[in-house]
PDB file of C-alpha atoms in Angstrom:
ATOM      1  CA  UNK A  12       0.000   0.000   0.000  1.00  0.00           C
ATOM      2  CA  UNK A  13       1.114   3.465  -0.490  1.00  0.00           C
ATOM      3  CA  UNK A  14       2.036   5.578   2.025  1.00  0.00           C
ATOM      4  CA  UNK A  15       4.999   6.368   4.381  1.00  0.00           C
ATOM      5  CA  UNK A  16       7.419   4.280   5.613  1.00  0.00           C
ATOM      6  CA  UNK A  17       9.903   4.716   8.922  1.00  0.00           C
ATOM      7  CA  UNK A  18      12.554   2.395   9.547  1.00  0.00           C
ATOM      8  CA  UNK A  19      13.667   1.062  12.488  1.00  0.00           C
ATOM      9  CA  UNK A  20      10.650   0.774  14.208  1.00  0.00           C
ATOM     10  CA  UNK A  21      12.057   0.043  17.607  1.00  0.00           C
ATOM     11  CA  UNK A  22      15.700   1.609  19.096  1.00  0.00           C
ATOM     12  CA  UNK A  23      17.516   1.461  22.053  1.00  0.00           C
ATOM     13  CA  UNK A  24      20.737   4.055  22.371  1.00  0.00           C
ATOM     14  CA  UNK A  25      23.126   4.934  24.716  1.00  0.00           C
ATOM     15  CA  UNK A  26      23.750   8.530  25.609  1.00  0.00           C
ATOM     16  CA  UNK A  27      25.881   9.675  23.437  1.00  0.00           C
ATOM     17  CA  UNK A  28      25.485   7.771  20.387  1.00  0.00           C
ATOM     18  CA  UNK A  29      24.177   8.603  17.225  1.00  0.00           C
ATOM     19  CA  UNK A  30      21.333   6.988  14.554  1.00  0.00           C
ATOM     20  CA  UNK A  31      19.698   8.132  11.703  1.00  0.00           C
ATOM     21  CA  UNK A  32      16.275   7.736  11.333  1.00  0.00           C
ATOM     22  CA  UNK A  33      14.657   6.839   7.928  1.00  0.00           C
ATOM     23  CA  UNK A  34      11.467   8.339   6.265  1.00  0.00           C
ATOM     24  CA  UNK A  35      10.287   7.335   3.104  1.00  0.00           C
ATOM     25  CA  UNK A  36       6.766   8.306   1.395  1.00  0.00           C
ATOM     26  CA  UNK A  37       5.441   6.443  -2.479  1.00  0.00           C
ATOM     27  CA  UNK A  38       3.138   9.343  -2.860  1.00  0.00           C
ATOM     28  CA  UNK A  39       4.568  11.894  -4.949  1.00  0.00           C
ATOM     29  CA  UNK A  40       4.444  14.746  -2.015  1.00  0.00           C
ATOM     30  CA  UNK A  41       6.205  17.586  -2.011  1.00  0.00           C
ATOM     31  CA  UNK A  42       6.287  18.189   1.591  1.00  0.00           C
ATOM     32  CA  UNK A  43       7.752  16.197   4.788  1.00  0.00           C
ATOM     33  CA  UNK A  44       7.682  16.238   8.632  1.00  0.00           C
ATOM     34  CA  UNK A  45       9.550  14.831  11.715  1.00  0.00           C
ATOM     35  CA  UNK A  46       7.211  15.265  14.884  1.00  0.00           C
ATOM     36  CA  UNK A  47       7.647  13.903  18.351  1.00  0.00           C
ATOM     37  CA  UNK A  48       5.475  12.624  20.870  1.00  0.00           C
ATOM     38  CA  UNK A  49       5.915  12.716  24.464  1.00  0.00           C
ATOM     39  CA  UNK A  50       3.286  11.565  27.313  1.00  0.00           C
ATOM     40  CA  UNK A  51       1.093  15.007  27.779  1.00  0.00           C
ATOM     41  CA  UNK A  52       2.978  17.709  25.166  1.00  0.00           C
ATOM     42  CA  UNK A  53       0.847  16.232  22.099  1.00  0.00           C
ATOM     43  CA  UNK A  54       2.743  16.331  18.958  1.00  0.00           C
ATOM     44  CA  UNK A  55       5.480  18.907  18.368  1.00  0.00           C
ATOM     45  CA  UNK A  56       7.520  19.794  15.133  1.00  0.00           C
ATOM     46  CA  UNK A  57      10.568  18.900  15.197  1.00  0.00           C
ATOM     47  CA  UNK A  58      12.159  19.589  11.345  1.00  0.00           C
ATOM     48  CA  UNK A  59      10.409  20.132   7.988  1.00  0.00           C
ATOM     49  CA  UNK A  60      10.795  20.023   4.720  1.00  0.00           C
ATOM     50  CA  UNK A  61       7.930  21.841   2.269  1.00  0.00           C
ATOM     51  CA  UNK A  62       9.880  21.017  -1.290  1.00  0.00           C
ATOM     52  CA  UNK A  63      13.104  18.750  -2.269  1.00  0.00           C
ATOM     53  CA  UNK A  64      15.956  21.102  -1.557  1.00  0.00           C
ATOM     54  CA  UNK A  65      14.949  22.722   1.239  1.00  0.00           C
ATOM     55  CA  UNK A  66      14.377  22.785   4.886  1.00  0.00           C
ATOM     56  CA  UNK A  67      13.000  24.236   7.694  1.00  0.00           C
ATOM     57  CA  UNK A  68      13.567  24.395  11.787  1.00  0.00           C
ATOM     58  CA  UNK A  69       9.890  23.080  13.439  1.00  0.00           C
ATOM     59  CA  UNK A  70       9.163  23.896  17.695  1.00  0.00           C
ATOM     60  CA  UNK A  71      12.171  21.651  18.869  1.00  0.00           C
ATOM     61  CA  UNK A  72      15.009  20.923  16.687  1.00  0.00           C
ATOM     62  CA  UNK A  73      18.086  21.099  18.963  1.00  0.00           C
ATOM     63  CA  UNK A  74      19.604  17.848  18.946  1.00  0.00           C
ATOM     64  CA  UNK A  75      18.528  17.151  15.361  1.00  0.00           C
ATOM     65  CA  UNK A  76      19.503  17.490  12.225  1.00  0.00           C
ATOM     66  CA  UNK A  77      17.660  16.098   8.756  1.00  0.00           C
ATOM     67  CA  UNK A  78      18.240  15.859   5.192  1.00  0.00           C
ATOM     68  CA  UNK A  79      15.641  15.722   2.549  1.00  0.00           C
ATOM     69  CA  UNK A  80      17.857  13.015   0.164  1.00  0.00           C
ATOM     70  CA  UNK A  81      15.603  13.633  -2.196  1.00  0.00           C
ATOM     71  CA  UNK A  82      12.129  13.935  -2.954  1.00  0.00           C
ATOM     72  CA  UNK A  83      10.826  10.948  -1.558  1.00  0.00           C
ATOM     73  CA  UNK A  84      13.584  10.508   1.602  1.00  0.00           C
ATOM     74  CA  UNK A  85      13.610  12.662   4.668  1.00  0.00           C
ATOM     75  CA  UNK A  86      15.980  11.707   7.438  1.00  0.00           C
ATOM     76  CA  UNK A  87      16.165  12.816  10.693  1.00  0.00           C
ATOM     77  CA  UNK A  88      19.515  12.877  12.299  1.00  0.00           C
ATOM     78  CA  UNK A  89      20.634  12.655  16.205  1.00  0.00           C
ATOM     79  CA  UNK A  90      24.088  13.112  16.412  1.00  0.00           C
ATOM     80  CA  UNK A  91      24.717  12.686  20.278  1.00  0.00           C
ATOM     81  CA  UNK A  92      21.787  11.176  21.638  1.00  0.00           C
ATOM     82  CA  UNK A  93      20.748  12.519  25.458  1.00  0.00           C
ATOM     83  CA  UNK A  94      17.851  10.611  27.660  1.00  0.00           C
ATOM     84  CA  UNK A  95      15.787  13.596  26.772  1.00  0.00           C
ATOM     85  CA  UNK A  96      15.086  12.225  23.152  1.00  0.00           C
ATOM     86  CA  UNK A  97      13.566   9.387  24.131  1.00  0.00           C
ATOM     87  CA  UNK A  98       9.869   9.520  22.408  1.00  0.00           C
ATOM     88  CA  UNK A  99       7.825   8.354  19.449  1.00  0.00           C
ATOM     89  CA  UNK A 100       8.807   9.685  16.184  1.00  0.00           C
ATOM     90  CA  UNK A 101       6.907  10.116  13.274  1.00  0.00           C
ATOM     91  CA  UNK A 102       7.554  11.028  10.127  1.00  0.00           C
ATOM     92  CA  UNK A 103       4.461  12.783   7.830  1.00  0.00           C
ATOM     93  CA  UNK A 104       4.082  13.855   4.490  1.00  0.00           C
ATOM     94  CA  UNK A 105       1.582  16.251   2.599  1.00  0.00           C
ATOM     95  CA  UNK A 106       0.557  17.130  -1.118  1.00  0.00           C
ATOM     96  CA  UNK A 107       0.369  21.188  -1.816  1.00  0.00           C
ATOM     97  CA  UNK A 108      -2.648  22.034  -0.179  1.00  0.00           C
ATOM     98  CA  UNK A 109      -2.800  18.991   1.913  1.00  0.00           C
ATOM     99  CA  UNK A 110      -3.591  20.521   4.635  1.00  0.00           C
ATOM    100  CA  UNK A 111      -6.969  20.714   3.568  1.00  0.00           C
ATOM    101  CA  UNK A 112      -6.765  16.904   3.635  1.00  0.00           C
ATOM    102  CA  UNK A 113      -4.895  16.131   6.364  1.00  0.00           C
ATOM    103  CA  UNK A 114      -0.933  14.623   6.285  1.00  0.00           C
ATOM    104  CA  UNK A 115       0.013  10.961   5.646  1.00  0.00           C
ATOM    105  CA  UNK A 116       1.609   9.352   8.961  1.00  0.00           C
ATOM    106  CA  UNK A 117       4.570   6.362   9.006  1.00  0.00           C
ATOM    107  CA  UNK A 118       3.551   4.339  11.652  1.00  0.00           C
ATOM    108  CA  UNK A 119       6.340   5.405  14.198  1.00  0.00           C
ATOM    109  CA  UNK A 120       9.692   5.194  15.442  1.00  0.00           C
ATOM    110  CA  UNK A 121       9.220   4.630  19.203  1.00  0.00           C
ATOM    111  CA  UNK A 122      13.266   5.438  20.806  1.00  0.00           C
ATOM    112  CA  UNK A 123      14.813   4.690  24.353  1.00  0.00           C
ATOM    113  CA  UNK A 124      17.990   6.477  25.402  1.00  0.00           C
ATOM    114  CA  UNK A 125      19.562   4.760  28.229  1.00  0.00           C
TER     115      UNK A 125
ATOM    116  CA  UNK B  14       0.687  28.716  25.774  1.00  0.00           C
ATOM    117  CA  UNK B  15      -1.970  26.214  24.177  1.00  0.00           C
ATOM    118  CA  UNK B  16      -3.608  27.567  21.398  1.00  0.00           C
ATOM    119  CA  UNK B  17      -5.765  24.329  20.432  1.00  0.00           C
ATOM    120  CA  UNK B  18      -6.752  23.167  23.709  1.00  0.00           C
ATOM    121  CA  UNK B  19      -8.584  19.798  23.983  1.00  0.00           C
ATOM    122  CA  UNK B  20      -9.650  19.709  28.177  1.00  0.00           C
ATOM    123  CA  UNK B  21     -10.948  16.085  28.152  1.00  0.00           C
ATOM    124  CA  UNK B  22      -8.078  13.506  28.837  1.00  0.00           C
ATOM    125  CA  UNK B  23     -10.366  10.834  27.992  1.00  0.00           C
ATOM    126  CA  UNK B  24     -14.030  10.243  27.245  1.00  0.00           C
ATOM    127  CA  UNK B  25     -15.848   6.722  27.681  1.00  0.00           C
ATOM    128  CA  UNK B  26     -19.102   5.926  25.812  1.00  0.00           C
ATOM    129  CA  UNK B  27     -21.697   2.910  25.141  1.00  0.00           C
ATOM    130  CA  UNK B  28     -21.467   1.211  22.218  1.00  0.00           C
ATOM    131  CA  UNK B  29     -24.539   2.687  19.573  1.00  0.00           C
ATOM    132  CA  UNK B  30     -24.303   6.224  21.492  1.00  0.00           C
ATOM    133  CA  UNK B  31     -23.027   9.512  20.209  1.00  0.00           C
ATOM    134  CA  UNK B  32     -19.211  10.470  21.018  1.00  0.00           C
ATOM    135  CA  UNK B  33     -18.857  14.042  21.495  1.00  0.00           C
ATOM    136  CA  UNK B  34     -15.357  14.984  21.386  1.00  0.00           C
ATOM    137  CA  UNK B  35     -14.581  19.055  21.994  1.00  0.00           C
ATOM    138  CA  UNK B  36     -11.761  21.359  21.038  1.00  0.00           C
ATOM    139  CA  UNK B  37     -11.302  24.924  21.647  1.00  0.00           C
ATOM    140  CA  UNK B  38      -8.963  27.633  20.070  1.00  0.00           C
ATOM    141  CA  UNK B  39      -7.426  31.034  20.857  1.00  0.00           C
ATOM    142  CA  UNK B  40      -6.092  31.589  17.590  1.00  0.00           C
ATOM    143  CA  UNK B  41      -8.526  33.716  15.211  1.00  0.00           C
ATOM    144  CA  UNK B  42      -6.078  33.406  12.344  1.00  0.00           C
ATOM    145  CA  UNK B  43      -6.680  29.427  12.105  1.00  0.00           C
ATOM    146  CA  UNK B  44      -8.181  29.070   8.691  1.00  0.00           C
ATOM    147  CA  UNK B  45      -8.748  24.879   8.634  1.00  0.00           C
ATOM    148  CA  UNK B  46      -9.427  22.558  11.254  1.00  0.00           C
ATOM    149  CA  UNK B  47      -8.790  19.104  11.256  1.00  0.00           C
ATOM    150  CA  UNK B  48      -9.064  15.523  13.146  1.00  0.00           C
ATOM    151  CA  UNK B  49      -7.309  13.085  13.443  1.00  0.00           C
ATOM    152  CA  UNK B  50      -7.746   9.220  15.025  1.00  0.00           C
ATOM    153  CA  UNK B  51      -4.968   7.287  16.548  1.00  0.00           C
ATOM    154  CA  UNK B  52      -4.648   4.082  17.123  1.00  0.00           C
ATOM    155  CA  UNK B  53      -1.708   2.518  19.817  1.00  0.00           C
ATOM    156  CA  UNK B  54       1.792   1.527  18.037  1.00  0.00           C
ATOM    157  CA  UNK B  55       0.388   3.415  14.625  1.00  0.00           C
ATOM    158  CA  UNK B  56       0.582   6.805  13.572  1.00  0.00           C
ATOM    159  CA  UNK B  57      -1.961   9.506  13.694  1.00  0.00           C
ATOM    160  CA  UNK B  58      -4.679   8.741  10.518  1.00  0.00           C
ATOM    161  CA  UNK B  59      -6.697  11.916   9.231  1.00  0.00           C
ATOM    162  CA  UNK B  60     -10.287  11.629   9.847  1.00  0.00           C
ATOM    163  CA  UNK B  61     -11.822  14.895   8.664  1.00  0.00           C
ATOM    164  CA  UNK B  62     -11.682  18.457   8.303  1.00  0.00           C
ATOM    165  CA  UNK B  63     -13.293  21.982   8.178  1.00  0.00           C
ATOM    166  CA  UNK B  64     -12.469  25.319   6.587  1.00  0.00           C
ATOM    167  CA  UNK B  65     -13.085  28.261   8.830  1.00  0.00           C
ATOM    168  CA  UNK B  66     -15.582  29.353   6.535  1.00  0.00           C
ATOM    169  CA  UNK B  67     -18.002  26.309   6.899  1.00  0.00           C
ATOM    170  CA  UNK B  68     -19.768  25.850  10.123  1.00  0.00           C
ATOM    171  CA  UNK B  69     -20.145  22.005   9.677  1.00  0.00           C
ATOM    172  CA  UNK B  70     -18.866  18.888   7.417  1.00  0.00           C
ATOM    173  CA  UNK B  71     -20.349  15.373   7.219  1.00  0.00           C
ATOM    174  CA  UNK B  72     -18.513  12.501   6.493  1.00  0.00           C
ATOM    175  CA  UNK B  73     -20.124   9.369   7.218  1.00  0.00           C
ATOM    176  CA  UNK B  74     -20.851   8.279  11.027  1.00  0.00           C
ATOM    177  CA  UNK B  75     -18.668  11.792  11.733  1.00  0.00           C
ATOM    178  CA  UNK B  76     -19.492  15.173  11.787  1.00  0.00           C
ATOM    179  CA  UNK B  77     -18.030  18.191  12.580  1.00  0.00           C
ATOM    180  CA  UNK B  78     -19.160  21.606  13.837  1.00  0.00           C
ATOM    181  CA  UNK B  79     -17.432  24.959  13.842  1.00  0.00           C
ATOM    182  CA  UNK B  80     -18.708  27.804  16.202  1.00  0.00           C
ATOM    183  CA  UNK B  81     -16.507  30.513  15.643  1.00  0.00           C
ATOM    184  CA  UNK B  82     -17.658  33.220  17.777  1.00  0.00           C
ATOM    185  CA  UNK B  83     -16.782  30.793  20.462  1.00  0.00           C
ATOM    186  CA  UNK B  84     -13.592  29.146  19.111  1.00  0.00           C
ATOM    187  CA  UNK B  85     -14.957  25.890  19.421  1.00  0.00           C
ATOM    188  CA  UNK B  86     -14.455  23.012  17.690  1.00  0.00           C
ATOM    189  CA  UNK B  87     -16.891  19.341  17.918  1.00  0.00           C
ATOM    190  CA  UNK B  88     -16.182  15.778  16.534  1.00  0.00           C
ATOM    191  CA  UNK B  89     -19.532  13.071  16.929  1.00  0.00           C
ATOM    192  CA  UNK B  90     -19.346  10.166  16.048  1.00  0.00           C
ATOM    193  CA  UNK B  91     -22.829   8.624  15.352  1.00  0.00           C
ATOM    194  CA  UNK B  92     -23.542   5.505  16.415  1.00  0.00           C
ATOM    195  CA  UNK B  93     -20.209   4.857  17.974  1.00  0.00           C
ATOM    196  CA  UNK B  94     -18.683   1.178  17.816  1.00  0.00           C
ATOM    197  CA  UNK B  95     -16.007  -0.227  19.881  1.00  0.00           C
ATOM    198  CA  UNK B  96     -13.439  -0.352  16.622  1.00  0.00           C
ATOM    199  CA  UNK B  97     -13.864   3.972  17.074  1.00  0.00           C
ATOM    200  CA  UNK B  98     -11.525   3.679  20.860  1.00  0.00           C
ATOM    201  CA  UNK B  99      -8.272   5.338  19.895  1.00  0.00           C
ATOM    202  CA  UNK B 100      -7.365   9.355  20.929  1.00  0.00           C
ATOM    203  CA  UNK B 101      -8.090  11.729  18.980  1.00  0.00           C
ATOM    204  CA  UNK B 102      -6.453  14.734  17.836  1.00  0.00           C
ATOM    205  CA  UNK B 103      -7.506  18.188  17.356  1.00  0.00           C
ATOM    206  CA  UNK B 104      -5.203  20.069  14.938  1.00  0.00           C
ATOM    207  CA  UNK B 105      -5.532  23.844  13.762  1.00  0.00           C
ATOM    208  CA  UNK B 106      -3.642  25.315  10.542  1.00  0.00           C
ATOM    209  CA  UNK B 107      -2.947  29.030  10.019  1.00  0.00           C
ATOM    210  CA  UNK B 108      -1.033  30.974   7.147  1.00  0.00           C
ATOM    211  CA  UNK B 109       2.466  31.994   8.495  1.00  0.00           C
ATOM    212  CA  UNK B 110       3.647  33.667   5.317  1.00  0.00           C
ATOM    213  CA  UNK B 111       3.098  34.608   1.997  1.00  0.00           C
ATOM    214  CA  UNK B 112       4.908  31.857   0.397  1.00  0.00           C
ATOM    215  CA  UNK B 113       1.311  30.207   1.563  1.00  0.00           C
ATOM    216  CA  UNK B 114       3.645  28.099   4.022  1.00  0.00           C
ATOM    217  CA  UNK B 115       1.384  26.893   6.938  1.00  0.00           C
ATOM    218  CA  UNK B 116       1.779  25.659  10.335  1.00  0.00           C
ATOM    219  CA  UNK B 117      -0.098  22.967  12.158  1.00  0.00           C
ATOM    220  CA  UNK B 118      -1.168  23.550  15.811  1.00  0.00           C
ATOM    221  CA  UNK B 119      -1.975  20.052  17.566  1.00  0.00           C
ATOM    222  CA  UNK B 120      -3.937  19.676  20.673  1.00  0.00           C
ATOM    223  CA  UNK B 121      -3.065  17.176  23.452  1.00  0.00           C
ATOM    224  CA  UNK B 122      -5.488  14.289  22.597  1.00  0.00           C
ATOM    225  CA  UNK B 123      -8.656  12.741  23.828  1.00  0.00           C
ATOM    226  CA  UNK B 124      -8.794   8.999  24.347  1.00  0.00           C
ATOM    227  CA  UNK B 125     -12.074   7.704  23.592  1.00  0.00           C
ATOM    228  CA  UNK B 126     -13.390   4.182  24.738  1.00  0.00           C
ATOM    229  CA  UNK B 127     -16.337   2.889  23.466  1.00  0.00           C
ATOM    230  CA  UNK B 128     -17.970  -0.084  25.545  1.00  0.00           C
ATOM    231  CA  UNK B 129     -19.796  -2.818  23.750  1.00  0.00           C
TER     232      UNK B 129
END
């Protein structure tokens, strides 16, 4: 089915260390989003992207970085990984105007920094 | 501060009954409202949506309703059925620039359980 696509679904880090997660979308959208959820803050922003080429700081990107590979591939990036990271990430993706019919979730990243 | 506000944690219902799920706004500037449903271990699923222009939009067993004068926002869910439990987001959109780049405002979430 089309859609979006996060890889891994499940990580455990050490403080410290770095990953990359991996966001793919099949739909032809222009625009992509890294959010996190935490227990009682909702989703926040974290990075995104609105066209190939370009991107844009969300509500919390310290700690991350991202790179929109290309049109279909937005990565999000931790480079030193701190206990505060641990969440849910999700990766979204939306058409121009697709806000007027809502974005495509992946299905989650859900991370543990030890 | 919370500009899409959704004040119920969690909502419980019988099984045939109408879900009434409520959000409320500060933000006059919102121009589209939307839903979404989210189930555990998956990602948030878009449900449906309103312009700020429309006071309400069908779609199916769900309905919503815009009352703007009192930045307030409904979701029901007619009958409800025990496959509808999940939380459910509130999300507001607003124009931050010409470039017609937008930015979406999310509310905490409402888990609703519906009881056979």
């Amino acid at each position: 089915n089309a859609g979006v696509t996060q890889t891994p679904k499940f990580q455990v880090l050490k403080t410290g260390q770095s990953m990359t997660l991996q966001c793919a979308q099949d739909m032809n959208h222009n625009s992509m989003y890294w959010y996190r959820q935490d227990p009682g803050m909702g989703l926040r922003l974290i990075y995104y992207s609105a066209s190939e080429g370009t991107t844009d700081k969300g509500e919390v990107p310290n700690g991350y970085n991202v790179s929109r590979l290309n049109k279909r591939e937005f990565s999000l990036r931790l480079e030193s990984a701190a206990p505060s990271q641990t969440s849910v990430y999700f990766c979204a993706s939306s058409p121009p105007l697709g806000y007027r019919r809502g974005y495509t979730f992946g299905s989650g990243t859900r991370l543990t920094v030890v | 501060d919370q500009q899409v506000k959704q004040n119920s944690p969690s909502l419980s219902v019988q099984e045939g009954r109408i879900s009434i799920l409520n959000c409320d706004y500060t933000n006059s500037m919102f121009d589209y409202f939307l839903w979404y449903k989210k189930y555990p271990a998956e990602g948030p699923t878009f449900l449906i949506s309103i312009s700020s222009i429309k006071d309400k939009n069908e779609d199916g067993r769900f309905t919503v309703f815009l009352n703007k004068s009192a930045k307030h926002l409904s979701l029901h869910i007619v009958p409800s059925q025990p496959g509808d439990s999940a939380v459910y987001f509130c999300a507001a959109i607003f124009l931050i620039n010409a470039g017609n780049n937008r930015k979406l405002i999310w509310g905490l979430g409402t888990s609703l359980a519906v009881n056979p």
